[in-house]
Short mmCIF file of C-alpha atoms in Angstrom, two decimals:
data_model
loop_
_atom_site.label_atom_id
_atom_site.label_comp_id
_atom_site.label_asym_id
_atom_site.label_seq_id
_atom_site.Cartn_x
_atom_site.Cartn_y
_atom_site.Cartn_z
CA MET A 29 -25.51 -14.18 83.78
CA LYS A 30 -27.09 -10.91 83.36
CA LYS A 31 -30.80 -10.92 83.03
CA LYS A 32 -32.70 -9.09 80.25
CA PRO A 33 -34.64 -5.92 81.81
CA GLN A 34 -38.02 -7.04 82.17
CA GLY A 35 -40.51 -5.84 79.41
CA SER A 36 -37.63 -5.38 76.83
CA LYS A 37 -37.98 -7.12 73.43
CA ALA A 38 -35.29 -9.23 71.35
CA THR A 39 -34.01 -6.58 68.52
CA PRO A 40 -34.50 -7.68 65.07
CA LYS A 41 -31.67 -8.92 63.04
CA THR A 42 -31.32 -6.33 60.16
CA GLY A 43 -29.85 -6.66 57.02
CA LEU A 44 -29.42 -9.83 54.55
CA ASN A 45 -27.86 -12.98 55.36
CA PHE A 46 -25.24 -14.73 53.66
CA SER A 47 -27.10 -16.75 51.11
CA GLU A 48 -28.92 -13.60 50.43
CA LYS A 49 -25.79 -11.47 49.93
CA LYS A 50 -24.63 -14.08 47.41
CA ARG A 51 -27.34 -13.97 45.21
CA LEU A 52 -27.19 -10.38 45.26
CA ARG A 53 -23.74 -10.36 43.78
CA GLU A 54 -24.32 -13.18 41.26
CA LEU A 55 -27.51 -10.52 40.16
CA LYS A 56 -24.92 -7.29 39.72
CA ASN A 57 -22.64 -9.56 37.93
CA THR A 58 -24.85 -10.79 35.48
CA LEU A 59 -26.70 -7.54 35.02
CA ALA A 60 -23.01 -5.93 34.48
CA GLY A 61 -21.97 -8.91 31.86
CA ASN A 62 -19.67 -10.45 34.24
CA ASP A 63 -21.33 -13.73 34.57
CA ARG A 64 -19.04 -16.28 35.14
CA LYS A 65 -21.23 -19.06 33.06
CA GLN A 66 -20.72 -16.58 30.54
CA GLU A 67 -17.65 -17.80 28.66
CA LYS A 68 -15.09 -14.20 28.44
CA PRO A 69 -12.79 -14.50 25.78
CA ASP A 70 -9.34 -14.71 26.43
CA THR A 71 -7.35 -14.10 22.99
CA ALA A 72 -8.03 -11.42 20.22
CA GLN A 73 -9.49 -14.10 18.31
CA LYS A 74 -12.25 -15.07 20.54
CA THR A 75 -13.05 -11.58 21.13
CA ILE A 76 -14.12 -11.53 16.93
CA THR A 77 -17.45 -12.72 17.20
CA PHE A 78 -18.63 -14.39 13.50
CA LYS A 79 -18.39 -18.31 13.47
CA LYS A 80 -17.24 -18.61 9.50
CA MET A 81 -16.38 -17.04 6.44
CA TYR A 82 -16.80 -19.09 3.27
CA ARG A 83 -15.26 -18.62 -0.18
CA ASP A 84 -18.09 -17.00 -1.88
CA GLY A 85 -18.17 -13.70 0.47
CA ILE A 86 -20.97 -15.37 3.08
CA CYS A 87 -20.19 -15.01 6.35
CA GLN A 88 -22.21 -16.59 9.28
CA VAL A 89 -22.10 -14.01 12.09
CA ALA A 90 -24.02 -16.32 14.06
CA SER A 91 -26.38 -19.37 14.55
CA GLY A 92 -29.04 -18.62 11.68
CA CYS A 93 -28.01 -15.27 10.71
CA TYR A 94 -25.85 -14.88 7.18
CA THR A 95 -24.99 -11.86 5.69
CA LYS A 96 -22.91 -10.49 1.95
CA MET A 97 -21.16 -7.24 1.34
CA VAL A 98 -21.28 -4.86 -1.70
CA GLU A 99 -18.72 -2.19 -2.09
CA PHE A 100 -19.90 0.56 -4.31
CA PHE A 101 -17.93 3.53 -5.85
CA ASP A 102 -18.47 7.78 -5.72
CA ILE A 103 -21.44 9.12 -7.53
CA ASN A 104 -20.78 12.75 -8.49
CA TYR A 105 -23.80 13.94 -6.94
CA ASP A 106 -22.67 17.36 -6.67
CA LEU A 107 -21.80 17.80 -10.54
CA LEU A 108 -25.23 16.44 -11.42
CA GLU A 109 -28.07 19.24 -12.74
CA ILE A 110 -31.26 19.47 -10.34
CA GLU A 111 -33.54 17.04 -12.21
CA ASP A 112 -30.77 14.47 -12.17
CA GLN A 113 -30.23 14.93 -8.74
CA GLY A 114 -33.71 14.50 -8.14
CA GLU A 115 -33.72 11.24 -10.24
CA ILE A 116 -30.63 9.80 -8.04
CA LEU A 117 -32.60 10.34 -4.95
CA GLU A 118 -35.47 8.76 -5.81
CA GLN A 119 -33.48 5.37 -7.18
CA TYR A 120 -31.85 5.92 -3.68
CA SER A 121 -34.85 5.91 -2.07
CA ARG A 122 -35.77 2.77 -4.19
CA LEU A 123 -32.69 1.00 -2.78
CA ILE A 124 -33.33 1.82 1.05
CA ASN A 125 -37.33 0.78 0.51
CA TYR A 126 -36.19 -2.30 -0.82
CA PHE A 127 -34.84 -3.94 2.01
CA ASP A 128 -38.03 -5.44 4.43
CA PRO A 129 -38.16 -6.14 7.82
CA SER A 130 -36.61 -9.59 6.94
CA ILE A 131 -33.09 -8.57 5.75
CA ARG A 132 -30.94 -6.12 7.92
CA PHE A 133 -28.46 -3.98 6.67
CA GLU A 134 -25.97 -1.38 7.25
CA LEU A 135 -23.63 0.93 5.18
CA PHE A 136 -20.11 1.11 6.15
CA LEU A 137 -17.87 3.37 5.46
CA PHE A 138 -14.08 3.12 6.02
CA ASN A 139 -11.32 5.46 5.78
CA ARG A 140 -7.90 3.88 6.17
CA GLN A 141 -4.10 4.34 5.39
CA VAL A 142 -2.32 1.99 3.73
CA ASN A 143 1.08 0.99 3.00
CA GLU A 144 2.51 2.31 -0.79
CA GLN A 145 1.49 -0.91 -2.21
CA THR A 146 -1.42 -1.47 -1.44
CA LEU A 147 -2.18 1.88 -2.36
CA ILE A 148 -0.25 1.08 -5.92
CA ASP A 149 -2.44 -2.13 -6.34
CA GLN A 150 -5.41 -0.62 -6.21
CA PHE A 151 -4.60 1.68 -9.32
CA ASP A 152 -3.09 -1.16 -11.63
CA ILE A 153 -5.12 -1.51 -15.20
CA PRO A 154 -4.90 -5.01 -15.92
CA LEU A 155 -3.19 -5.47 -19.62
CA GLN A 156 -4.94 -7.18 -22.06
CA GLY A 157 -2.13 -7.68 -24.87
CA ASP A 158 -3.31 -5.51 -27.59
CA ASP A 159 -2.65 -2.24 -29.06
CA PHE A 160 -4.22 -0.06 -26.09
CA ASP A 161 -1.76 -1.14 -23.34
CA ASP A 162 0.52 1.60 -23.45
CA ILE A 163 -2.63 3.79 -22.49
CA ARG A 164 -3.22 1.79 -19.78
CA GLU A 165 0.52 1.53 -18.26
CA GLU A 166 -0.12 5.14 -19.06
CA TYR A 167 -3.30 6.11 -17.11
CA THR A 168 -2.22 3.36 -14.65
CA GLU A 169 1.20 5.81 -13.70
CA MET A 170 -1.09 9.11 -13.71
CA LEU A 171 -3.51 7.41 -11.32
CA LYS A 172 -0.64 6.53 -9.04
CA LYS A 173 0.95 9.79 -8.97
CA GLN A 174 -2.48 11.64 -8.58
CA ALA A 175 -3.25 9.65 -5.58
CA ALA A 176 0.05 10.30 -4.18
CA LYS A 177 -0.20 13.60 -4.44
CA GLY A 178 -4.15 13.94 -2.85
CA ASN A 179 -4.70 11.42 -0.58
CA ASN A 180 -1.91 11.26 1.92
CA GLY A 181 -1.88 7.44 1.69
CA ILE A 182 -5.76 7.08 2.60
CA ILE A 183 -8.20 4.49 0.84
CA LYS A 184 -11.68 5.57 1.33
CA SER A 185 -14.09 2.88 0.80
CA LYS A 186 -17.96 2.85 0.82
CA TYR A 187 -19.88 -1.15 1.43
CA LEU A 188 -23.27 -2.17 2.00
CA ILE A 189 -23.59 -5.26 4.08
CA PHE A 190 -26.67 -7.10 4.22
CA GLY A 191 -28.06 -10.35 5.73
CA ILE A 192 -30.89 -12.39 6.91
CA GLU A 193 -31.73 -14.98 9.20
CA CYS A 194 -32.08 -18.93 7.89
CA LYS A 195 -31.95 -22.22 8.82
CA GLY A 196 -28.45 -23.21 6.87
CA TYR A 197 -25.86 -21.92 4.20
CA LYS A 198 -27.32 -23.71 1.36
CA GLU A 199 -30.53 -21.61 2.23
CA ALA A 200 -28.59 -18.37 2.68
CA LYS A 201 -26.55 -18.97 -0.51
CA ALA A 202 -29.90 -18.90 -2.45
CA LYS A 203 -31.61 -16.01 -0.57
CA LEU A 204 -28.48 -13.33 -0.39
CA GLY A 205 -27.46 -14.22 -4.02
CA SER A 206 -31.01 -13.05 -4.83
CA ILE A 207 -30.92 -9.70 -2.65
CA GLU A 208 -27.25 -9.11 -4.17
CA ALA A 209 -28.35 -9.23 -7.71
CA ASP A 210 -31.07 -6.57 -6.85
CA VAL A 211 -29.05 -4.51 -4.90
CA ILE A 212 -26.28 -4.16 -7.43
CA LYS A 213 -28.82 -3.93 -9.82
CA ASN A 214 -30.49 -0.75 -7.28
CA PHE A 215 -26.84 0.60 -7.23
CA LEU A 216 -26.44 0.70 -11.36
CA ASN A 217 -29.84 2.52 -11.48
CA LEU A 218 -28.10 5.29 -9.19
CA GLY A 219 -25.53 5.17 -11.84
CA THR A 220 -22.70 3.83 -9.80
CA HIS A 221 -20.67 0.53 -10.39
CA ALA A 222 -20.93 -1.83 -7.56
CA ARG A 223 -19.88 -5.84 -6.88
CA SER A 224 -19.98 -8.40 -4.28
CA LEU A 225 -16.68 -9.21 -2.37
CA ASP A 226 -15.79 -12.68 -1.73
CA GLY A 227 -14.59 -14.11 1.43
CA LYS A 228 -10.85 -13.14 0.98
CA GLU A 229 -11.64 -9.89 0.02
CA ARG A 230 -13.93 -9.48 3.33
CA LEU A 231 -11.36 -10.78 5.47
CA ARG A 232 -9.14 -8.48 3.71
CA VAL A 233 -11.01 -5.89 4.87
CA LEU A 234 -11.03 -6.90 8.58
CA HIS A 235 -7.51 -7.22 8.31
CA GLU A 236 -7.20 -3.71 7.77
CA TYR A 237 -9.50 -2.55 10.09
CA PHE A 238 -8.07 -4.65 12.94
CA ASN A 239 -4.62 -3.75 12.11
CA GLN A 240 -4.49 0.26 11.03
CA ASP A 241 -1.30 0.35 13.04
CA THR A 242 1.44 -1.60 11.03
CA MET A 243 -0.50 -1.14 7.38
CA GLU A 244 1.44 -4.62 6.83
CA PRO A 245 -0.10 -6.37 4.01
CA PHE A 246 -2.72 -9.16 3.84
CA ARG A 247 -1.25 -12.56 3.05
CA PHE A 248 -4.02 -15.33 2.74
CA SER A 249 -5.25 -17.93 0.91
CA PHE A 250 -8.08 -20.54 1.34
CA LYS A 251 -5.88 -23.40 0.29
CA GLU A 252 -2.80 -22.17 2.89
CA LEU A 253 -5.84 -22.15 5.43
CA SER A 254 -6.76 -25.86 5.19
CA GLU A 255 -3.42 -26.82 5.00
CA SER A 256 -2.07 -24.82 8.02
CA GLY A 257 -5.04 -25.76 10.53
CA LYS A 258 -5.45 -22.13 11.54
CA SER A 259 -8.59 -20.01 11.95
CA VAL A 260 -9.35 -17.20 9.53
CA LYS A 261 -9.33 -15.12 12.55
CA ASP A 262 -5.70 -15.88 13.08
CA TYR A 263 -5.30 -13.95 9.77
CA ILE A 264 -7.55 -10.53 10.69
CA ALA A 265 -6.66 -10.27 14.46
CA PRO A 266 -4.52 -7.70 15.97
CA PRO A 267 -1.89 -8.98 18.74
CA GLY A 268 -4.47 -7.90 21.16
CA PHE A 269 -7.26 -5.77 22.18
CA ASP A 270 -7.57 -3.52 25.30
CA PHE A 271 -11.30 -2.37 26.72
CA ARG A 272 -10.23 -1.02 30.19
CA TYR A 273 -10.14 2.75 29.27
CA PRO A 274 -13.66 4.06 29.95
CA SER A 275 -14.15 6.28 26.98
CA ARG A 276 -11.13 4.19 24.61
CA PHE A 277 -9.78 1.12 23.53
CA LYS A 278 -6.56 -0.25 22.29
CA SER A 279 -6.29 -2.36 19.13
CA GLY A 280 -2.51 -3.70 18.79
CA ARG A 281 -0.74 -0.27 19.33
CA MET A 282 -3.74 1.76 17.93
CA TYR A 283 -5.97 4.18 20.51
CA GLY A 284 -9.69 4.00 19.09
CA SER A 285 -12.73 5.60 20.29
CA VAL A 286 -16.36 4.67 19.65
CA HIS A 287 -19.40 7.35 19.06
CA TYR A 288 -22.85 6.18 19.05
CA LEU A 289 -25.29 9.00 17.23
CA ASP A 290 -28.84 8.34 17.04
CA ILE A 291 -30.74 10.27 14.90
CA ILE A 292 -34.37 10.72 14.45
CA ALA A 293 -35.83 13.15 11.93
CA PRO A 294 -37.95 13.35 8.52
CA ARG A 295 -34.86 14.22 6.92
CA PHE A 296 -31.19 13.48 7.67
CA ASN A 297 -28.73 16.06 6.61
CA ASP A 298 -25.65 14.43 4.18
CA GLU A 299 -23.73 17.41 4.72
CA LEU A 300 -22.31 16.28 8.40
CA LEU A 301 -21.45 12.80 6.72
CA LYS A 302 -19.66 14.36 3.74
CA LYS A 303 -17.41 16.88 6.02
CA LEU A 304 -16.52 13.82 8.33
CA LEU A 305 -15.57 11.63 5.38
CA ASP A 306 -13.62 14.65 3.58
CA ILE A 307 -11.40 13.77 7.24
CA ASP A 308 -7.90 12.42 5.72
CA ASP A 309 -7.51 9.84 8.82
CA ASN A 310 -8.36 6.63 10.15
CA LEU A 311 -12.17 6.76 10.41
CA THR A 312 -15.08 4.55 10.70
CA ILE A 313 -18.99 5.00 10.03
CA THR A 314 -21.50 2.62 10.03
CA LEU A 315 -25.40 3.70 9.01
CA HIS A 316 -28.16 1.37 10.31
CA ILE A 317 -31.47 2.76 9.39
CA ARG A 318 -34.30 0.55 10.46
CA ASP A 319 -38.19 1.05 10.91
CA CYS A 320 -38.82 0.01 14.37
CA THR A 321 -42.97 0.63 13.60
CA GLN A 322 -42.69 -2.52 10.85
CA GLU A 323 -40.20 -4.29 12.92
CA LEU A 324 -43.13 -4.54 15.53
CA ILE A 325 -45.72 -5.54 13.47
CA ASN A 326 -43.35 -8.23 11.89
CA VAL A 327 -42.55 -9.76 15.20
CA GLN A 328 -46.21 -10.06 16.06
CA LEU A 329 -47.21 -11.80 12.59
CA GLN A 330 -44.61 -14.26 13.34
CA GLU A 331 -46.14 -14.56 16.56
CA TYR A 332 -42.68 -14.34 18.67
CA PRO A 333 -43.38 -13.96 22.78
CA ASP A 334 -44.40 -11.45 24.53
CA THR A 335 -40.97 -10.75 26.09
CA VAL A 336 -39.47 -9.54 22.47
CA ILE A 337 -43.23 -8.13 21.85
CA LYS A 338 -42.41 -5.61 25.00
CA GLU A 339 -38.88 -4.69 24.41
CA LYS A 340 -40.02 -3.88 20.91
CA GLN A 341 -42.92 -1.89 22.45
CA ALA A 342 -40.17 -0.37 24.88
CA GLU A 343 -38.22 0.62 21.53
CA LEU A 344 -40.88 2.15 19.68
CA ASN A 345 -41.77 4.16 22.74
CA ARG A 346 -38.50 5.72 23.35
CA LEU A 347 -38.05 6.59 19.80
CA TYR A 348 -41.44 7.80 19.22
CA ASP A 349 -40.88 9.94 22.87
CA ASP A 350 -37.40 11.69 21.49
CA PHE A 351 -39.22 12.48 17.74
CA SER A 352 -42.35 13.90 19.08
CA LYS A 353 -40.08 16.18 21.45
CA LYS A 354 -38.68 17.79 18.46
CA TYR A 355 -40.29 17.54 15.94
CA GLY A 356 -43.94 17.47 17.22
CA LEU A 357 -46.93 15.28 16.37
CA ILE A 358 -46.65 12.71 13.34
CA ASN A 359 -49.69 13.93 11.70
CA SER A 360 -48.62 17.65 11.72
CA GLN A 361 -48.89 19.92 8.68
CA THR A 362 -44.93 20.37 8.64
CA ASN A 363 -43.82 16.73 9.11
CA LYS A 364 -46.57 15.66 6.65
CA ARG A 365 -44.59 18.05 4.15
CA ALA A 366 -41.05 16.36 5.55
CA PHE A 367 -42.57 12.79 4.84
CA ASN A 368 -44.35 14.02 1.42
CA GLN A 369 -41.92 11.60 -0.34
CA ASP A 370 -42.24 8.61 2.06
CA SER A 371 -44.72 5.79 1.73
CA SER A 372 -44.55 4.87 5.17
CA TYR A 373 -45.89 7.98 6.24
CA CYS A 374 -49.42 6.44 6.42
CA LEU A 375 -48.29 3.97 9.06
CA LEU A 376 -46.49 6.32 11.14
CA CYS A 377 -49.61 8.25 11.57
CA SER A 378 -51.49 5.60 12.67
CA LEU A 379 -49.23 5.65 15.78
CA GLU A 380 -50.91 8.71 17.04
CA LYS A 381 -54.79 8.69 18.20
CA THR A 382 -56.22 12.24 16.93
CA ASP A 383 -59.60 13.36 17.33
CA GLU A 384 -61.77 14.86 14.37
CA GLU A 385 -59.91 18.43 14.66
CA GLY A 386 -56.57 16.53 14.60
CA LYS A 387 -55.67 17.06 17.83
CA PHE A 388 -53.66 14.44 19.84
CA VAL A 389 -55.37 11.89 21.87
CA GLY A 390 -53.08 9.49 22.76
CA LYS A 391 -50.79 6.77 21.15
CA ALA A 392 -51.92 3.74 19.41
CA ASP A 393 -52.80 0.49 21.37
CA MET A 394 -49.90 -1.47 19.75
CA PHE A 395 -47.47 0.80 21.66
CA THR A 396 -48.51 -1.41 24.67
CA LYS A 397 -50.77 -4.34 23.51
CA ARG A 398 -50.79 -7.29 20.76
CA THR A 399 -52.70 -5.89 17.69
CA ILE A 400 -51.97 -8.20 15.06
CA LYS A 401 -52.10 -11.96 14.81
CA LYS A 402 -51.02 -14.22 12.16
CA ALA A 403 -53.82 -14.91 9.51
CA GLU A 404 -55.12 -18.60 10.41
CA VAL A 405 -56.23 -20.29 7.12
CA VAL A 406 -60.07 -21.76 7.38
CA THR A 407 -60.04 -25.49 6.28
CA SER A 408 -63.57 -26.06 7.47
CA VAL A 409 -67.00 -24.33 8.45
CA ASP A 410 -70.28 -25.58 9.87
CA THR A 411 -72.81 -23.95 7.50
CA ALA A 412 -73.21 -22.73 3.50
CA THR A 413 -73.63 -19.91 5.01
CA GLU A 414 -70.15 -19.54 6.24
CA ALA A 415 -68.70 -21.28 3.38
CA LEU A 416 -69.91 -18.15 1.00
CA ALA A 417 -68.37 -15.74 3.34
CA VAL A 418 -65.12 -17.78 3.80
CA SER A 419 -65.28 -18.15 -0.71
CA LEU A 420 -65.83 -14.52 -1.08
CA SER A 421 -63.09 -13.15 1.28
CA GLU A 422 -60.31 -15.89 -0.08
CA LYS A 423 -61.38 -16.21 -3.70
CA ALA A 424 -63.40 -12.86 -4.12
CA ARG A 425 -66.03 -14.85 -5.62
CA VAL A 426 -68.70 -17.95 -5.33
CA ASP A 427 -66.05 -21.03 -5.67
CA LEU A 428 -68.62 -23.87 -5.23
CA ASP A 429 -66.17 -26.74 -5.21
CA TYR A 430 -64.29 -24.86 -2.69
CA MET A 431 -67.55 -24.20 -0.37
CA ALA A 432 -68.16 -27.98 -1.04
CA GLU A 433 -64.69 -28.97 0.81
CA LEU A 434 -64.83 -26.46 3.40
CA SER A 435 -68.62 -27.29 4.65
CA GLY A 436 -67.95 -30.87 3.49
CA LYS A 437 -71.52 -31.11 1.55
CA SER A 438 -71.78 -31.61 -2.25
#
């Protein structure tokens, strides 16, 4: 046995031990979305993540989240007079501003190639059994011939999807019904027709979206569904999905690619959108319009946990930094002119601290701190002076009965 040289010290072990390496692998898998505890979808049906589609068109997307879908039709904006265009823009602003932070919404623009029968069915005008049926038939044939010439079998549809958080279907039905009526009314004010889609129609759109390579007609009924024991996803899912490719995916026999465009600007130029929608090919565009500032205020008012608040603050910081790099201060004269029709401009200005000369001092506290608390209802006070102050604050007058109730004195 060899003796260690005198004065030498044992070399400490370096690197991770077995348990530490195992924990590190688990952490990497979790961060990469490959957590074994999370069930991976092993069929095309499980990849489609909504929970339930109701007959009336309400879709339960997730626990506590319900949506409805409205189809709207073209507005001949370019053919209008300047004055009428201004009125259309005003009505459009009202439609967008209608959605408060509790209502999530998106515009879904869908160009897809369909089979000849589906294209023909789109232009069928129902006969009424009166003297005008000959005109209806003639007009239907004219529309079908024109469609065959001009769009290469492409149907271009436009939808608005909106959703809310609710405890259950009954609550969602009442709230979404009210929102839907307002949305359709707003579209009518824009001078265009809009209609609500029922459950079968929403499933048809999903079927056409997921099966763009087959152009097979959609065959489905809720009655047949209840008798078959199948899921609605069995009727809309493609043969399979393949997400192994870095820049594209495969749905059935068709390849697709997804691109994300984050536009942070005072005004959105619709020329790009128009050019994209003029493409006679399979194309889907979804527009998500969100007010991050109002969402941050909302989560504070509803007393969400600190983790949610910090996530929203980080998002607001990123959006503000991106905007200021491109367009300068929100309080600048240029942006003031750009936002002159935006009712939320004053709120946006409060995101910046400025001195008396209008120079930037720093970001507002809401970027880093909780600045809003839920209003607490005062139910009792100790003195008559406090009762008077609360009465003036809550009632805007001296209410002796209310003051007596607060103080417990008569």
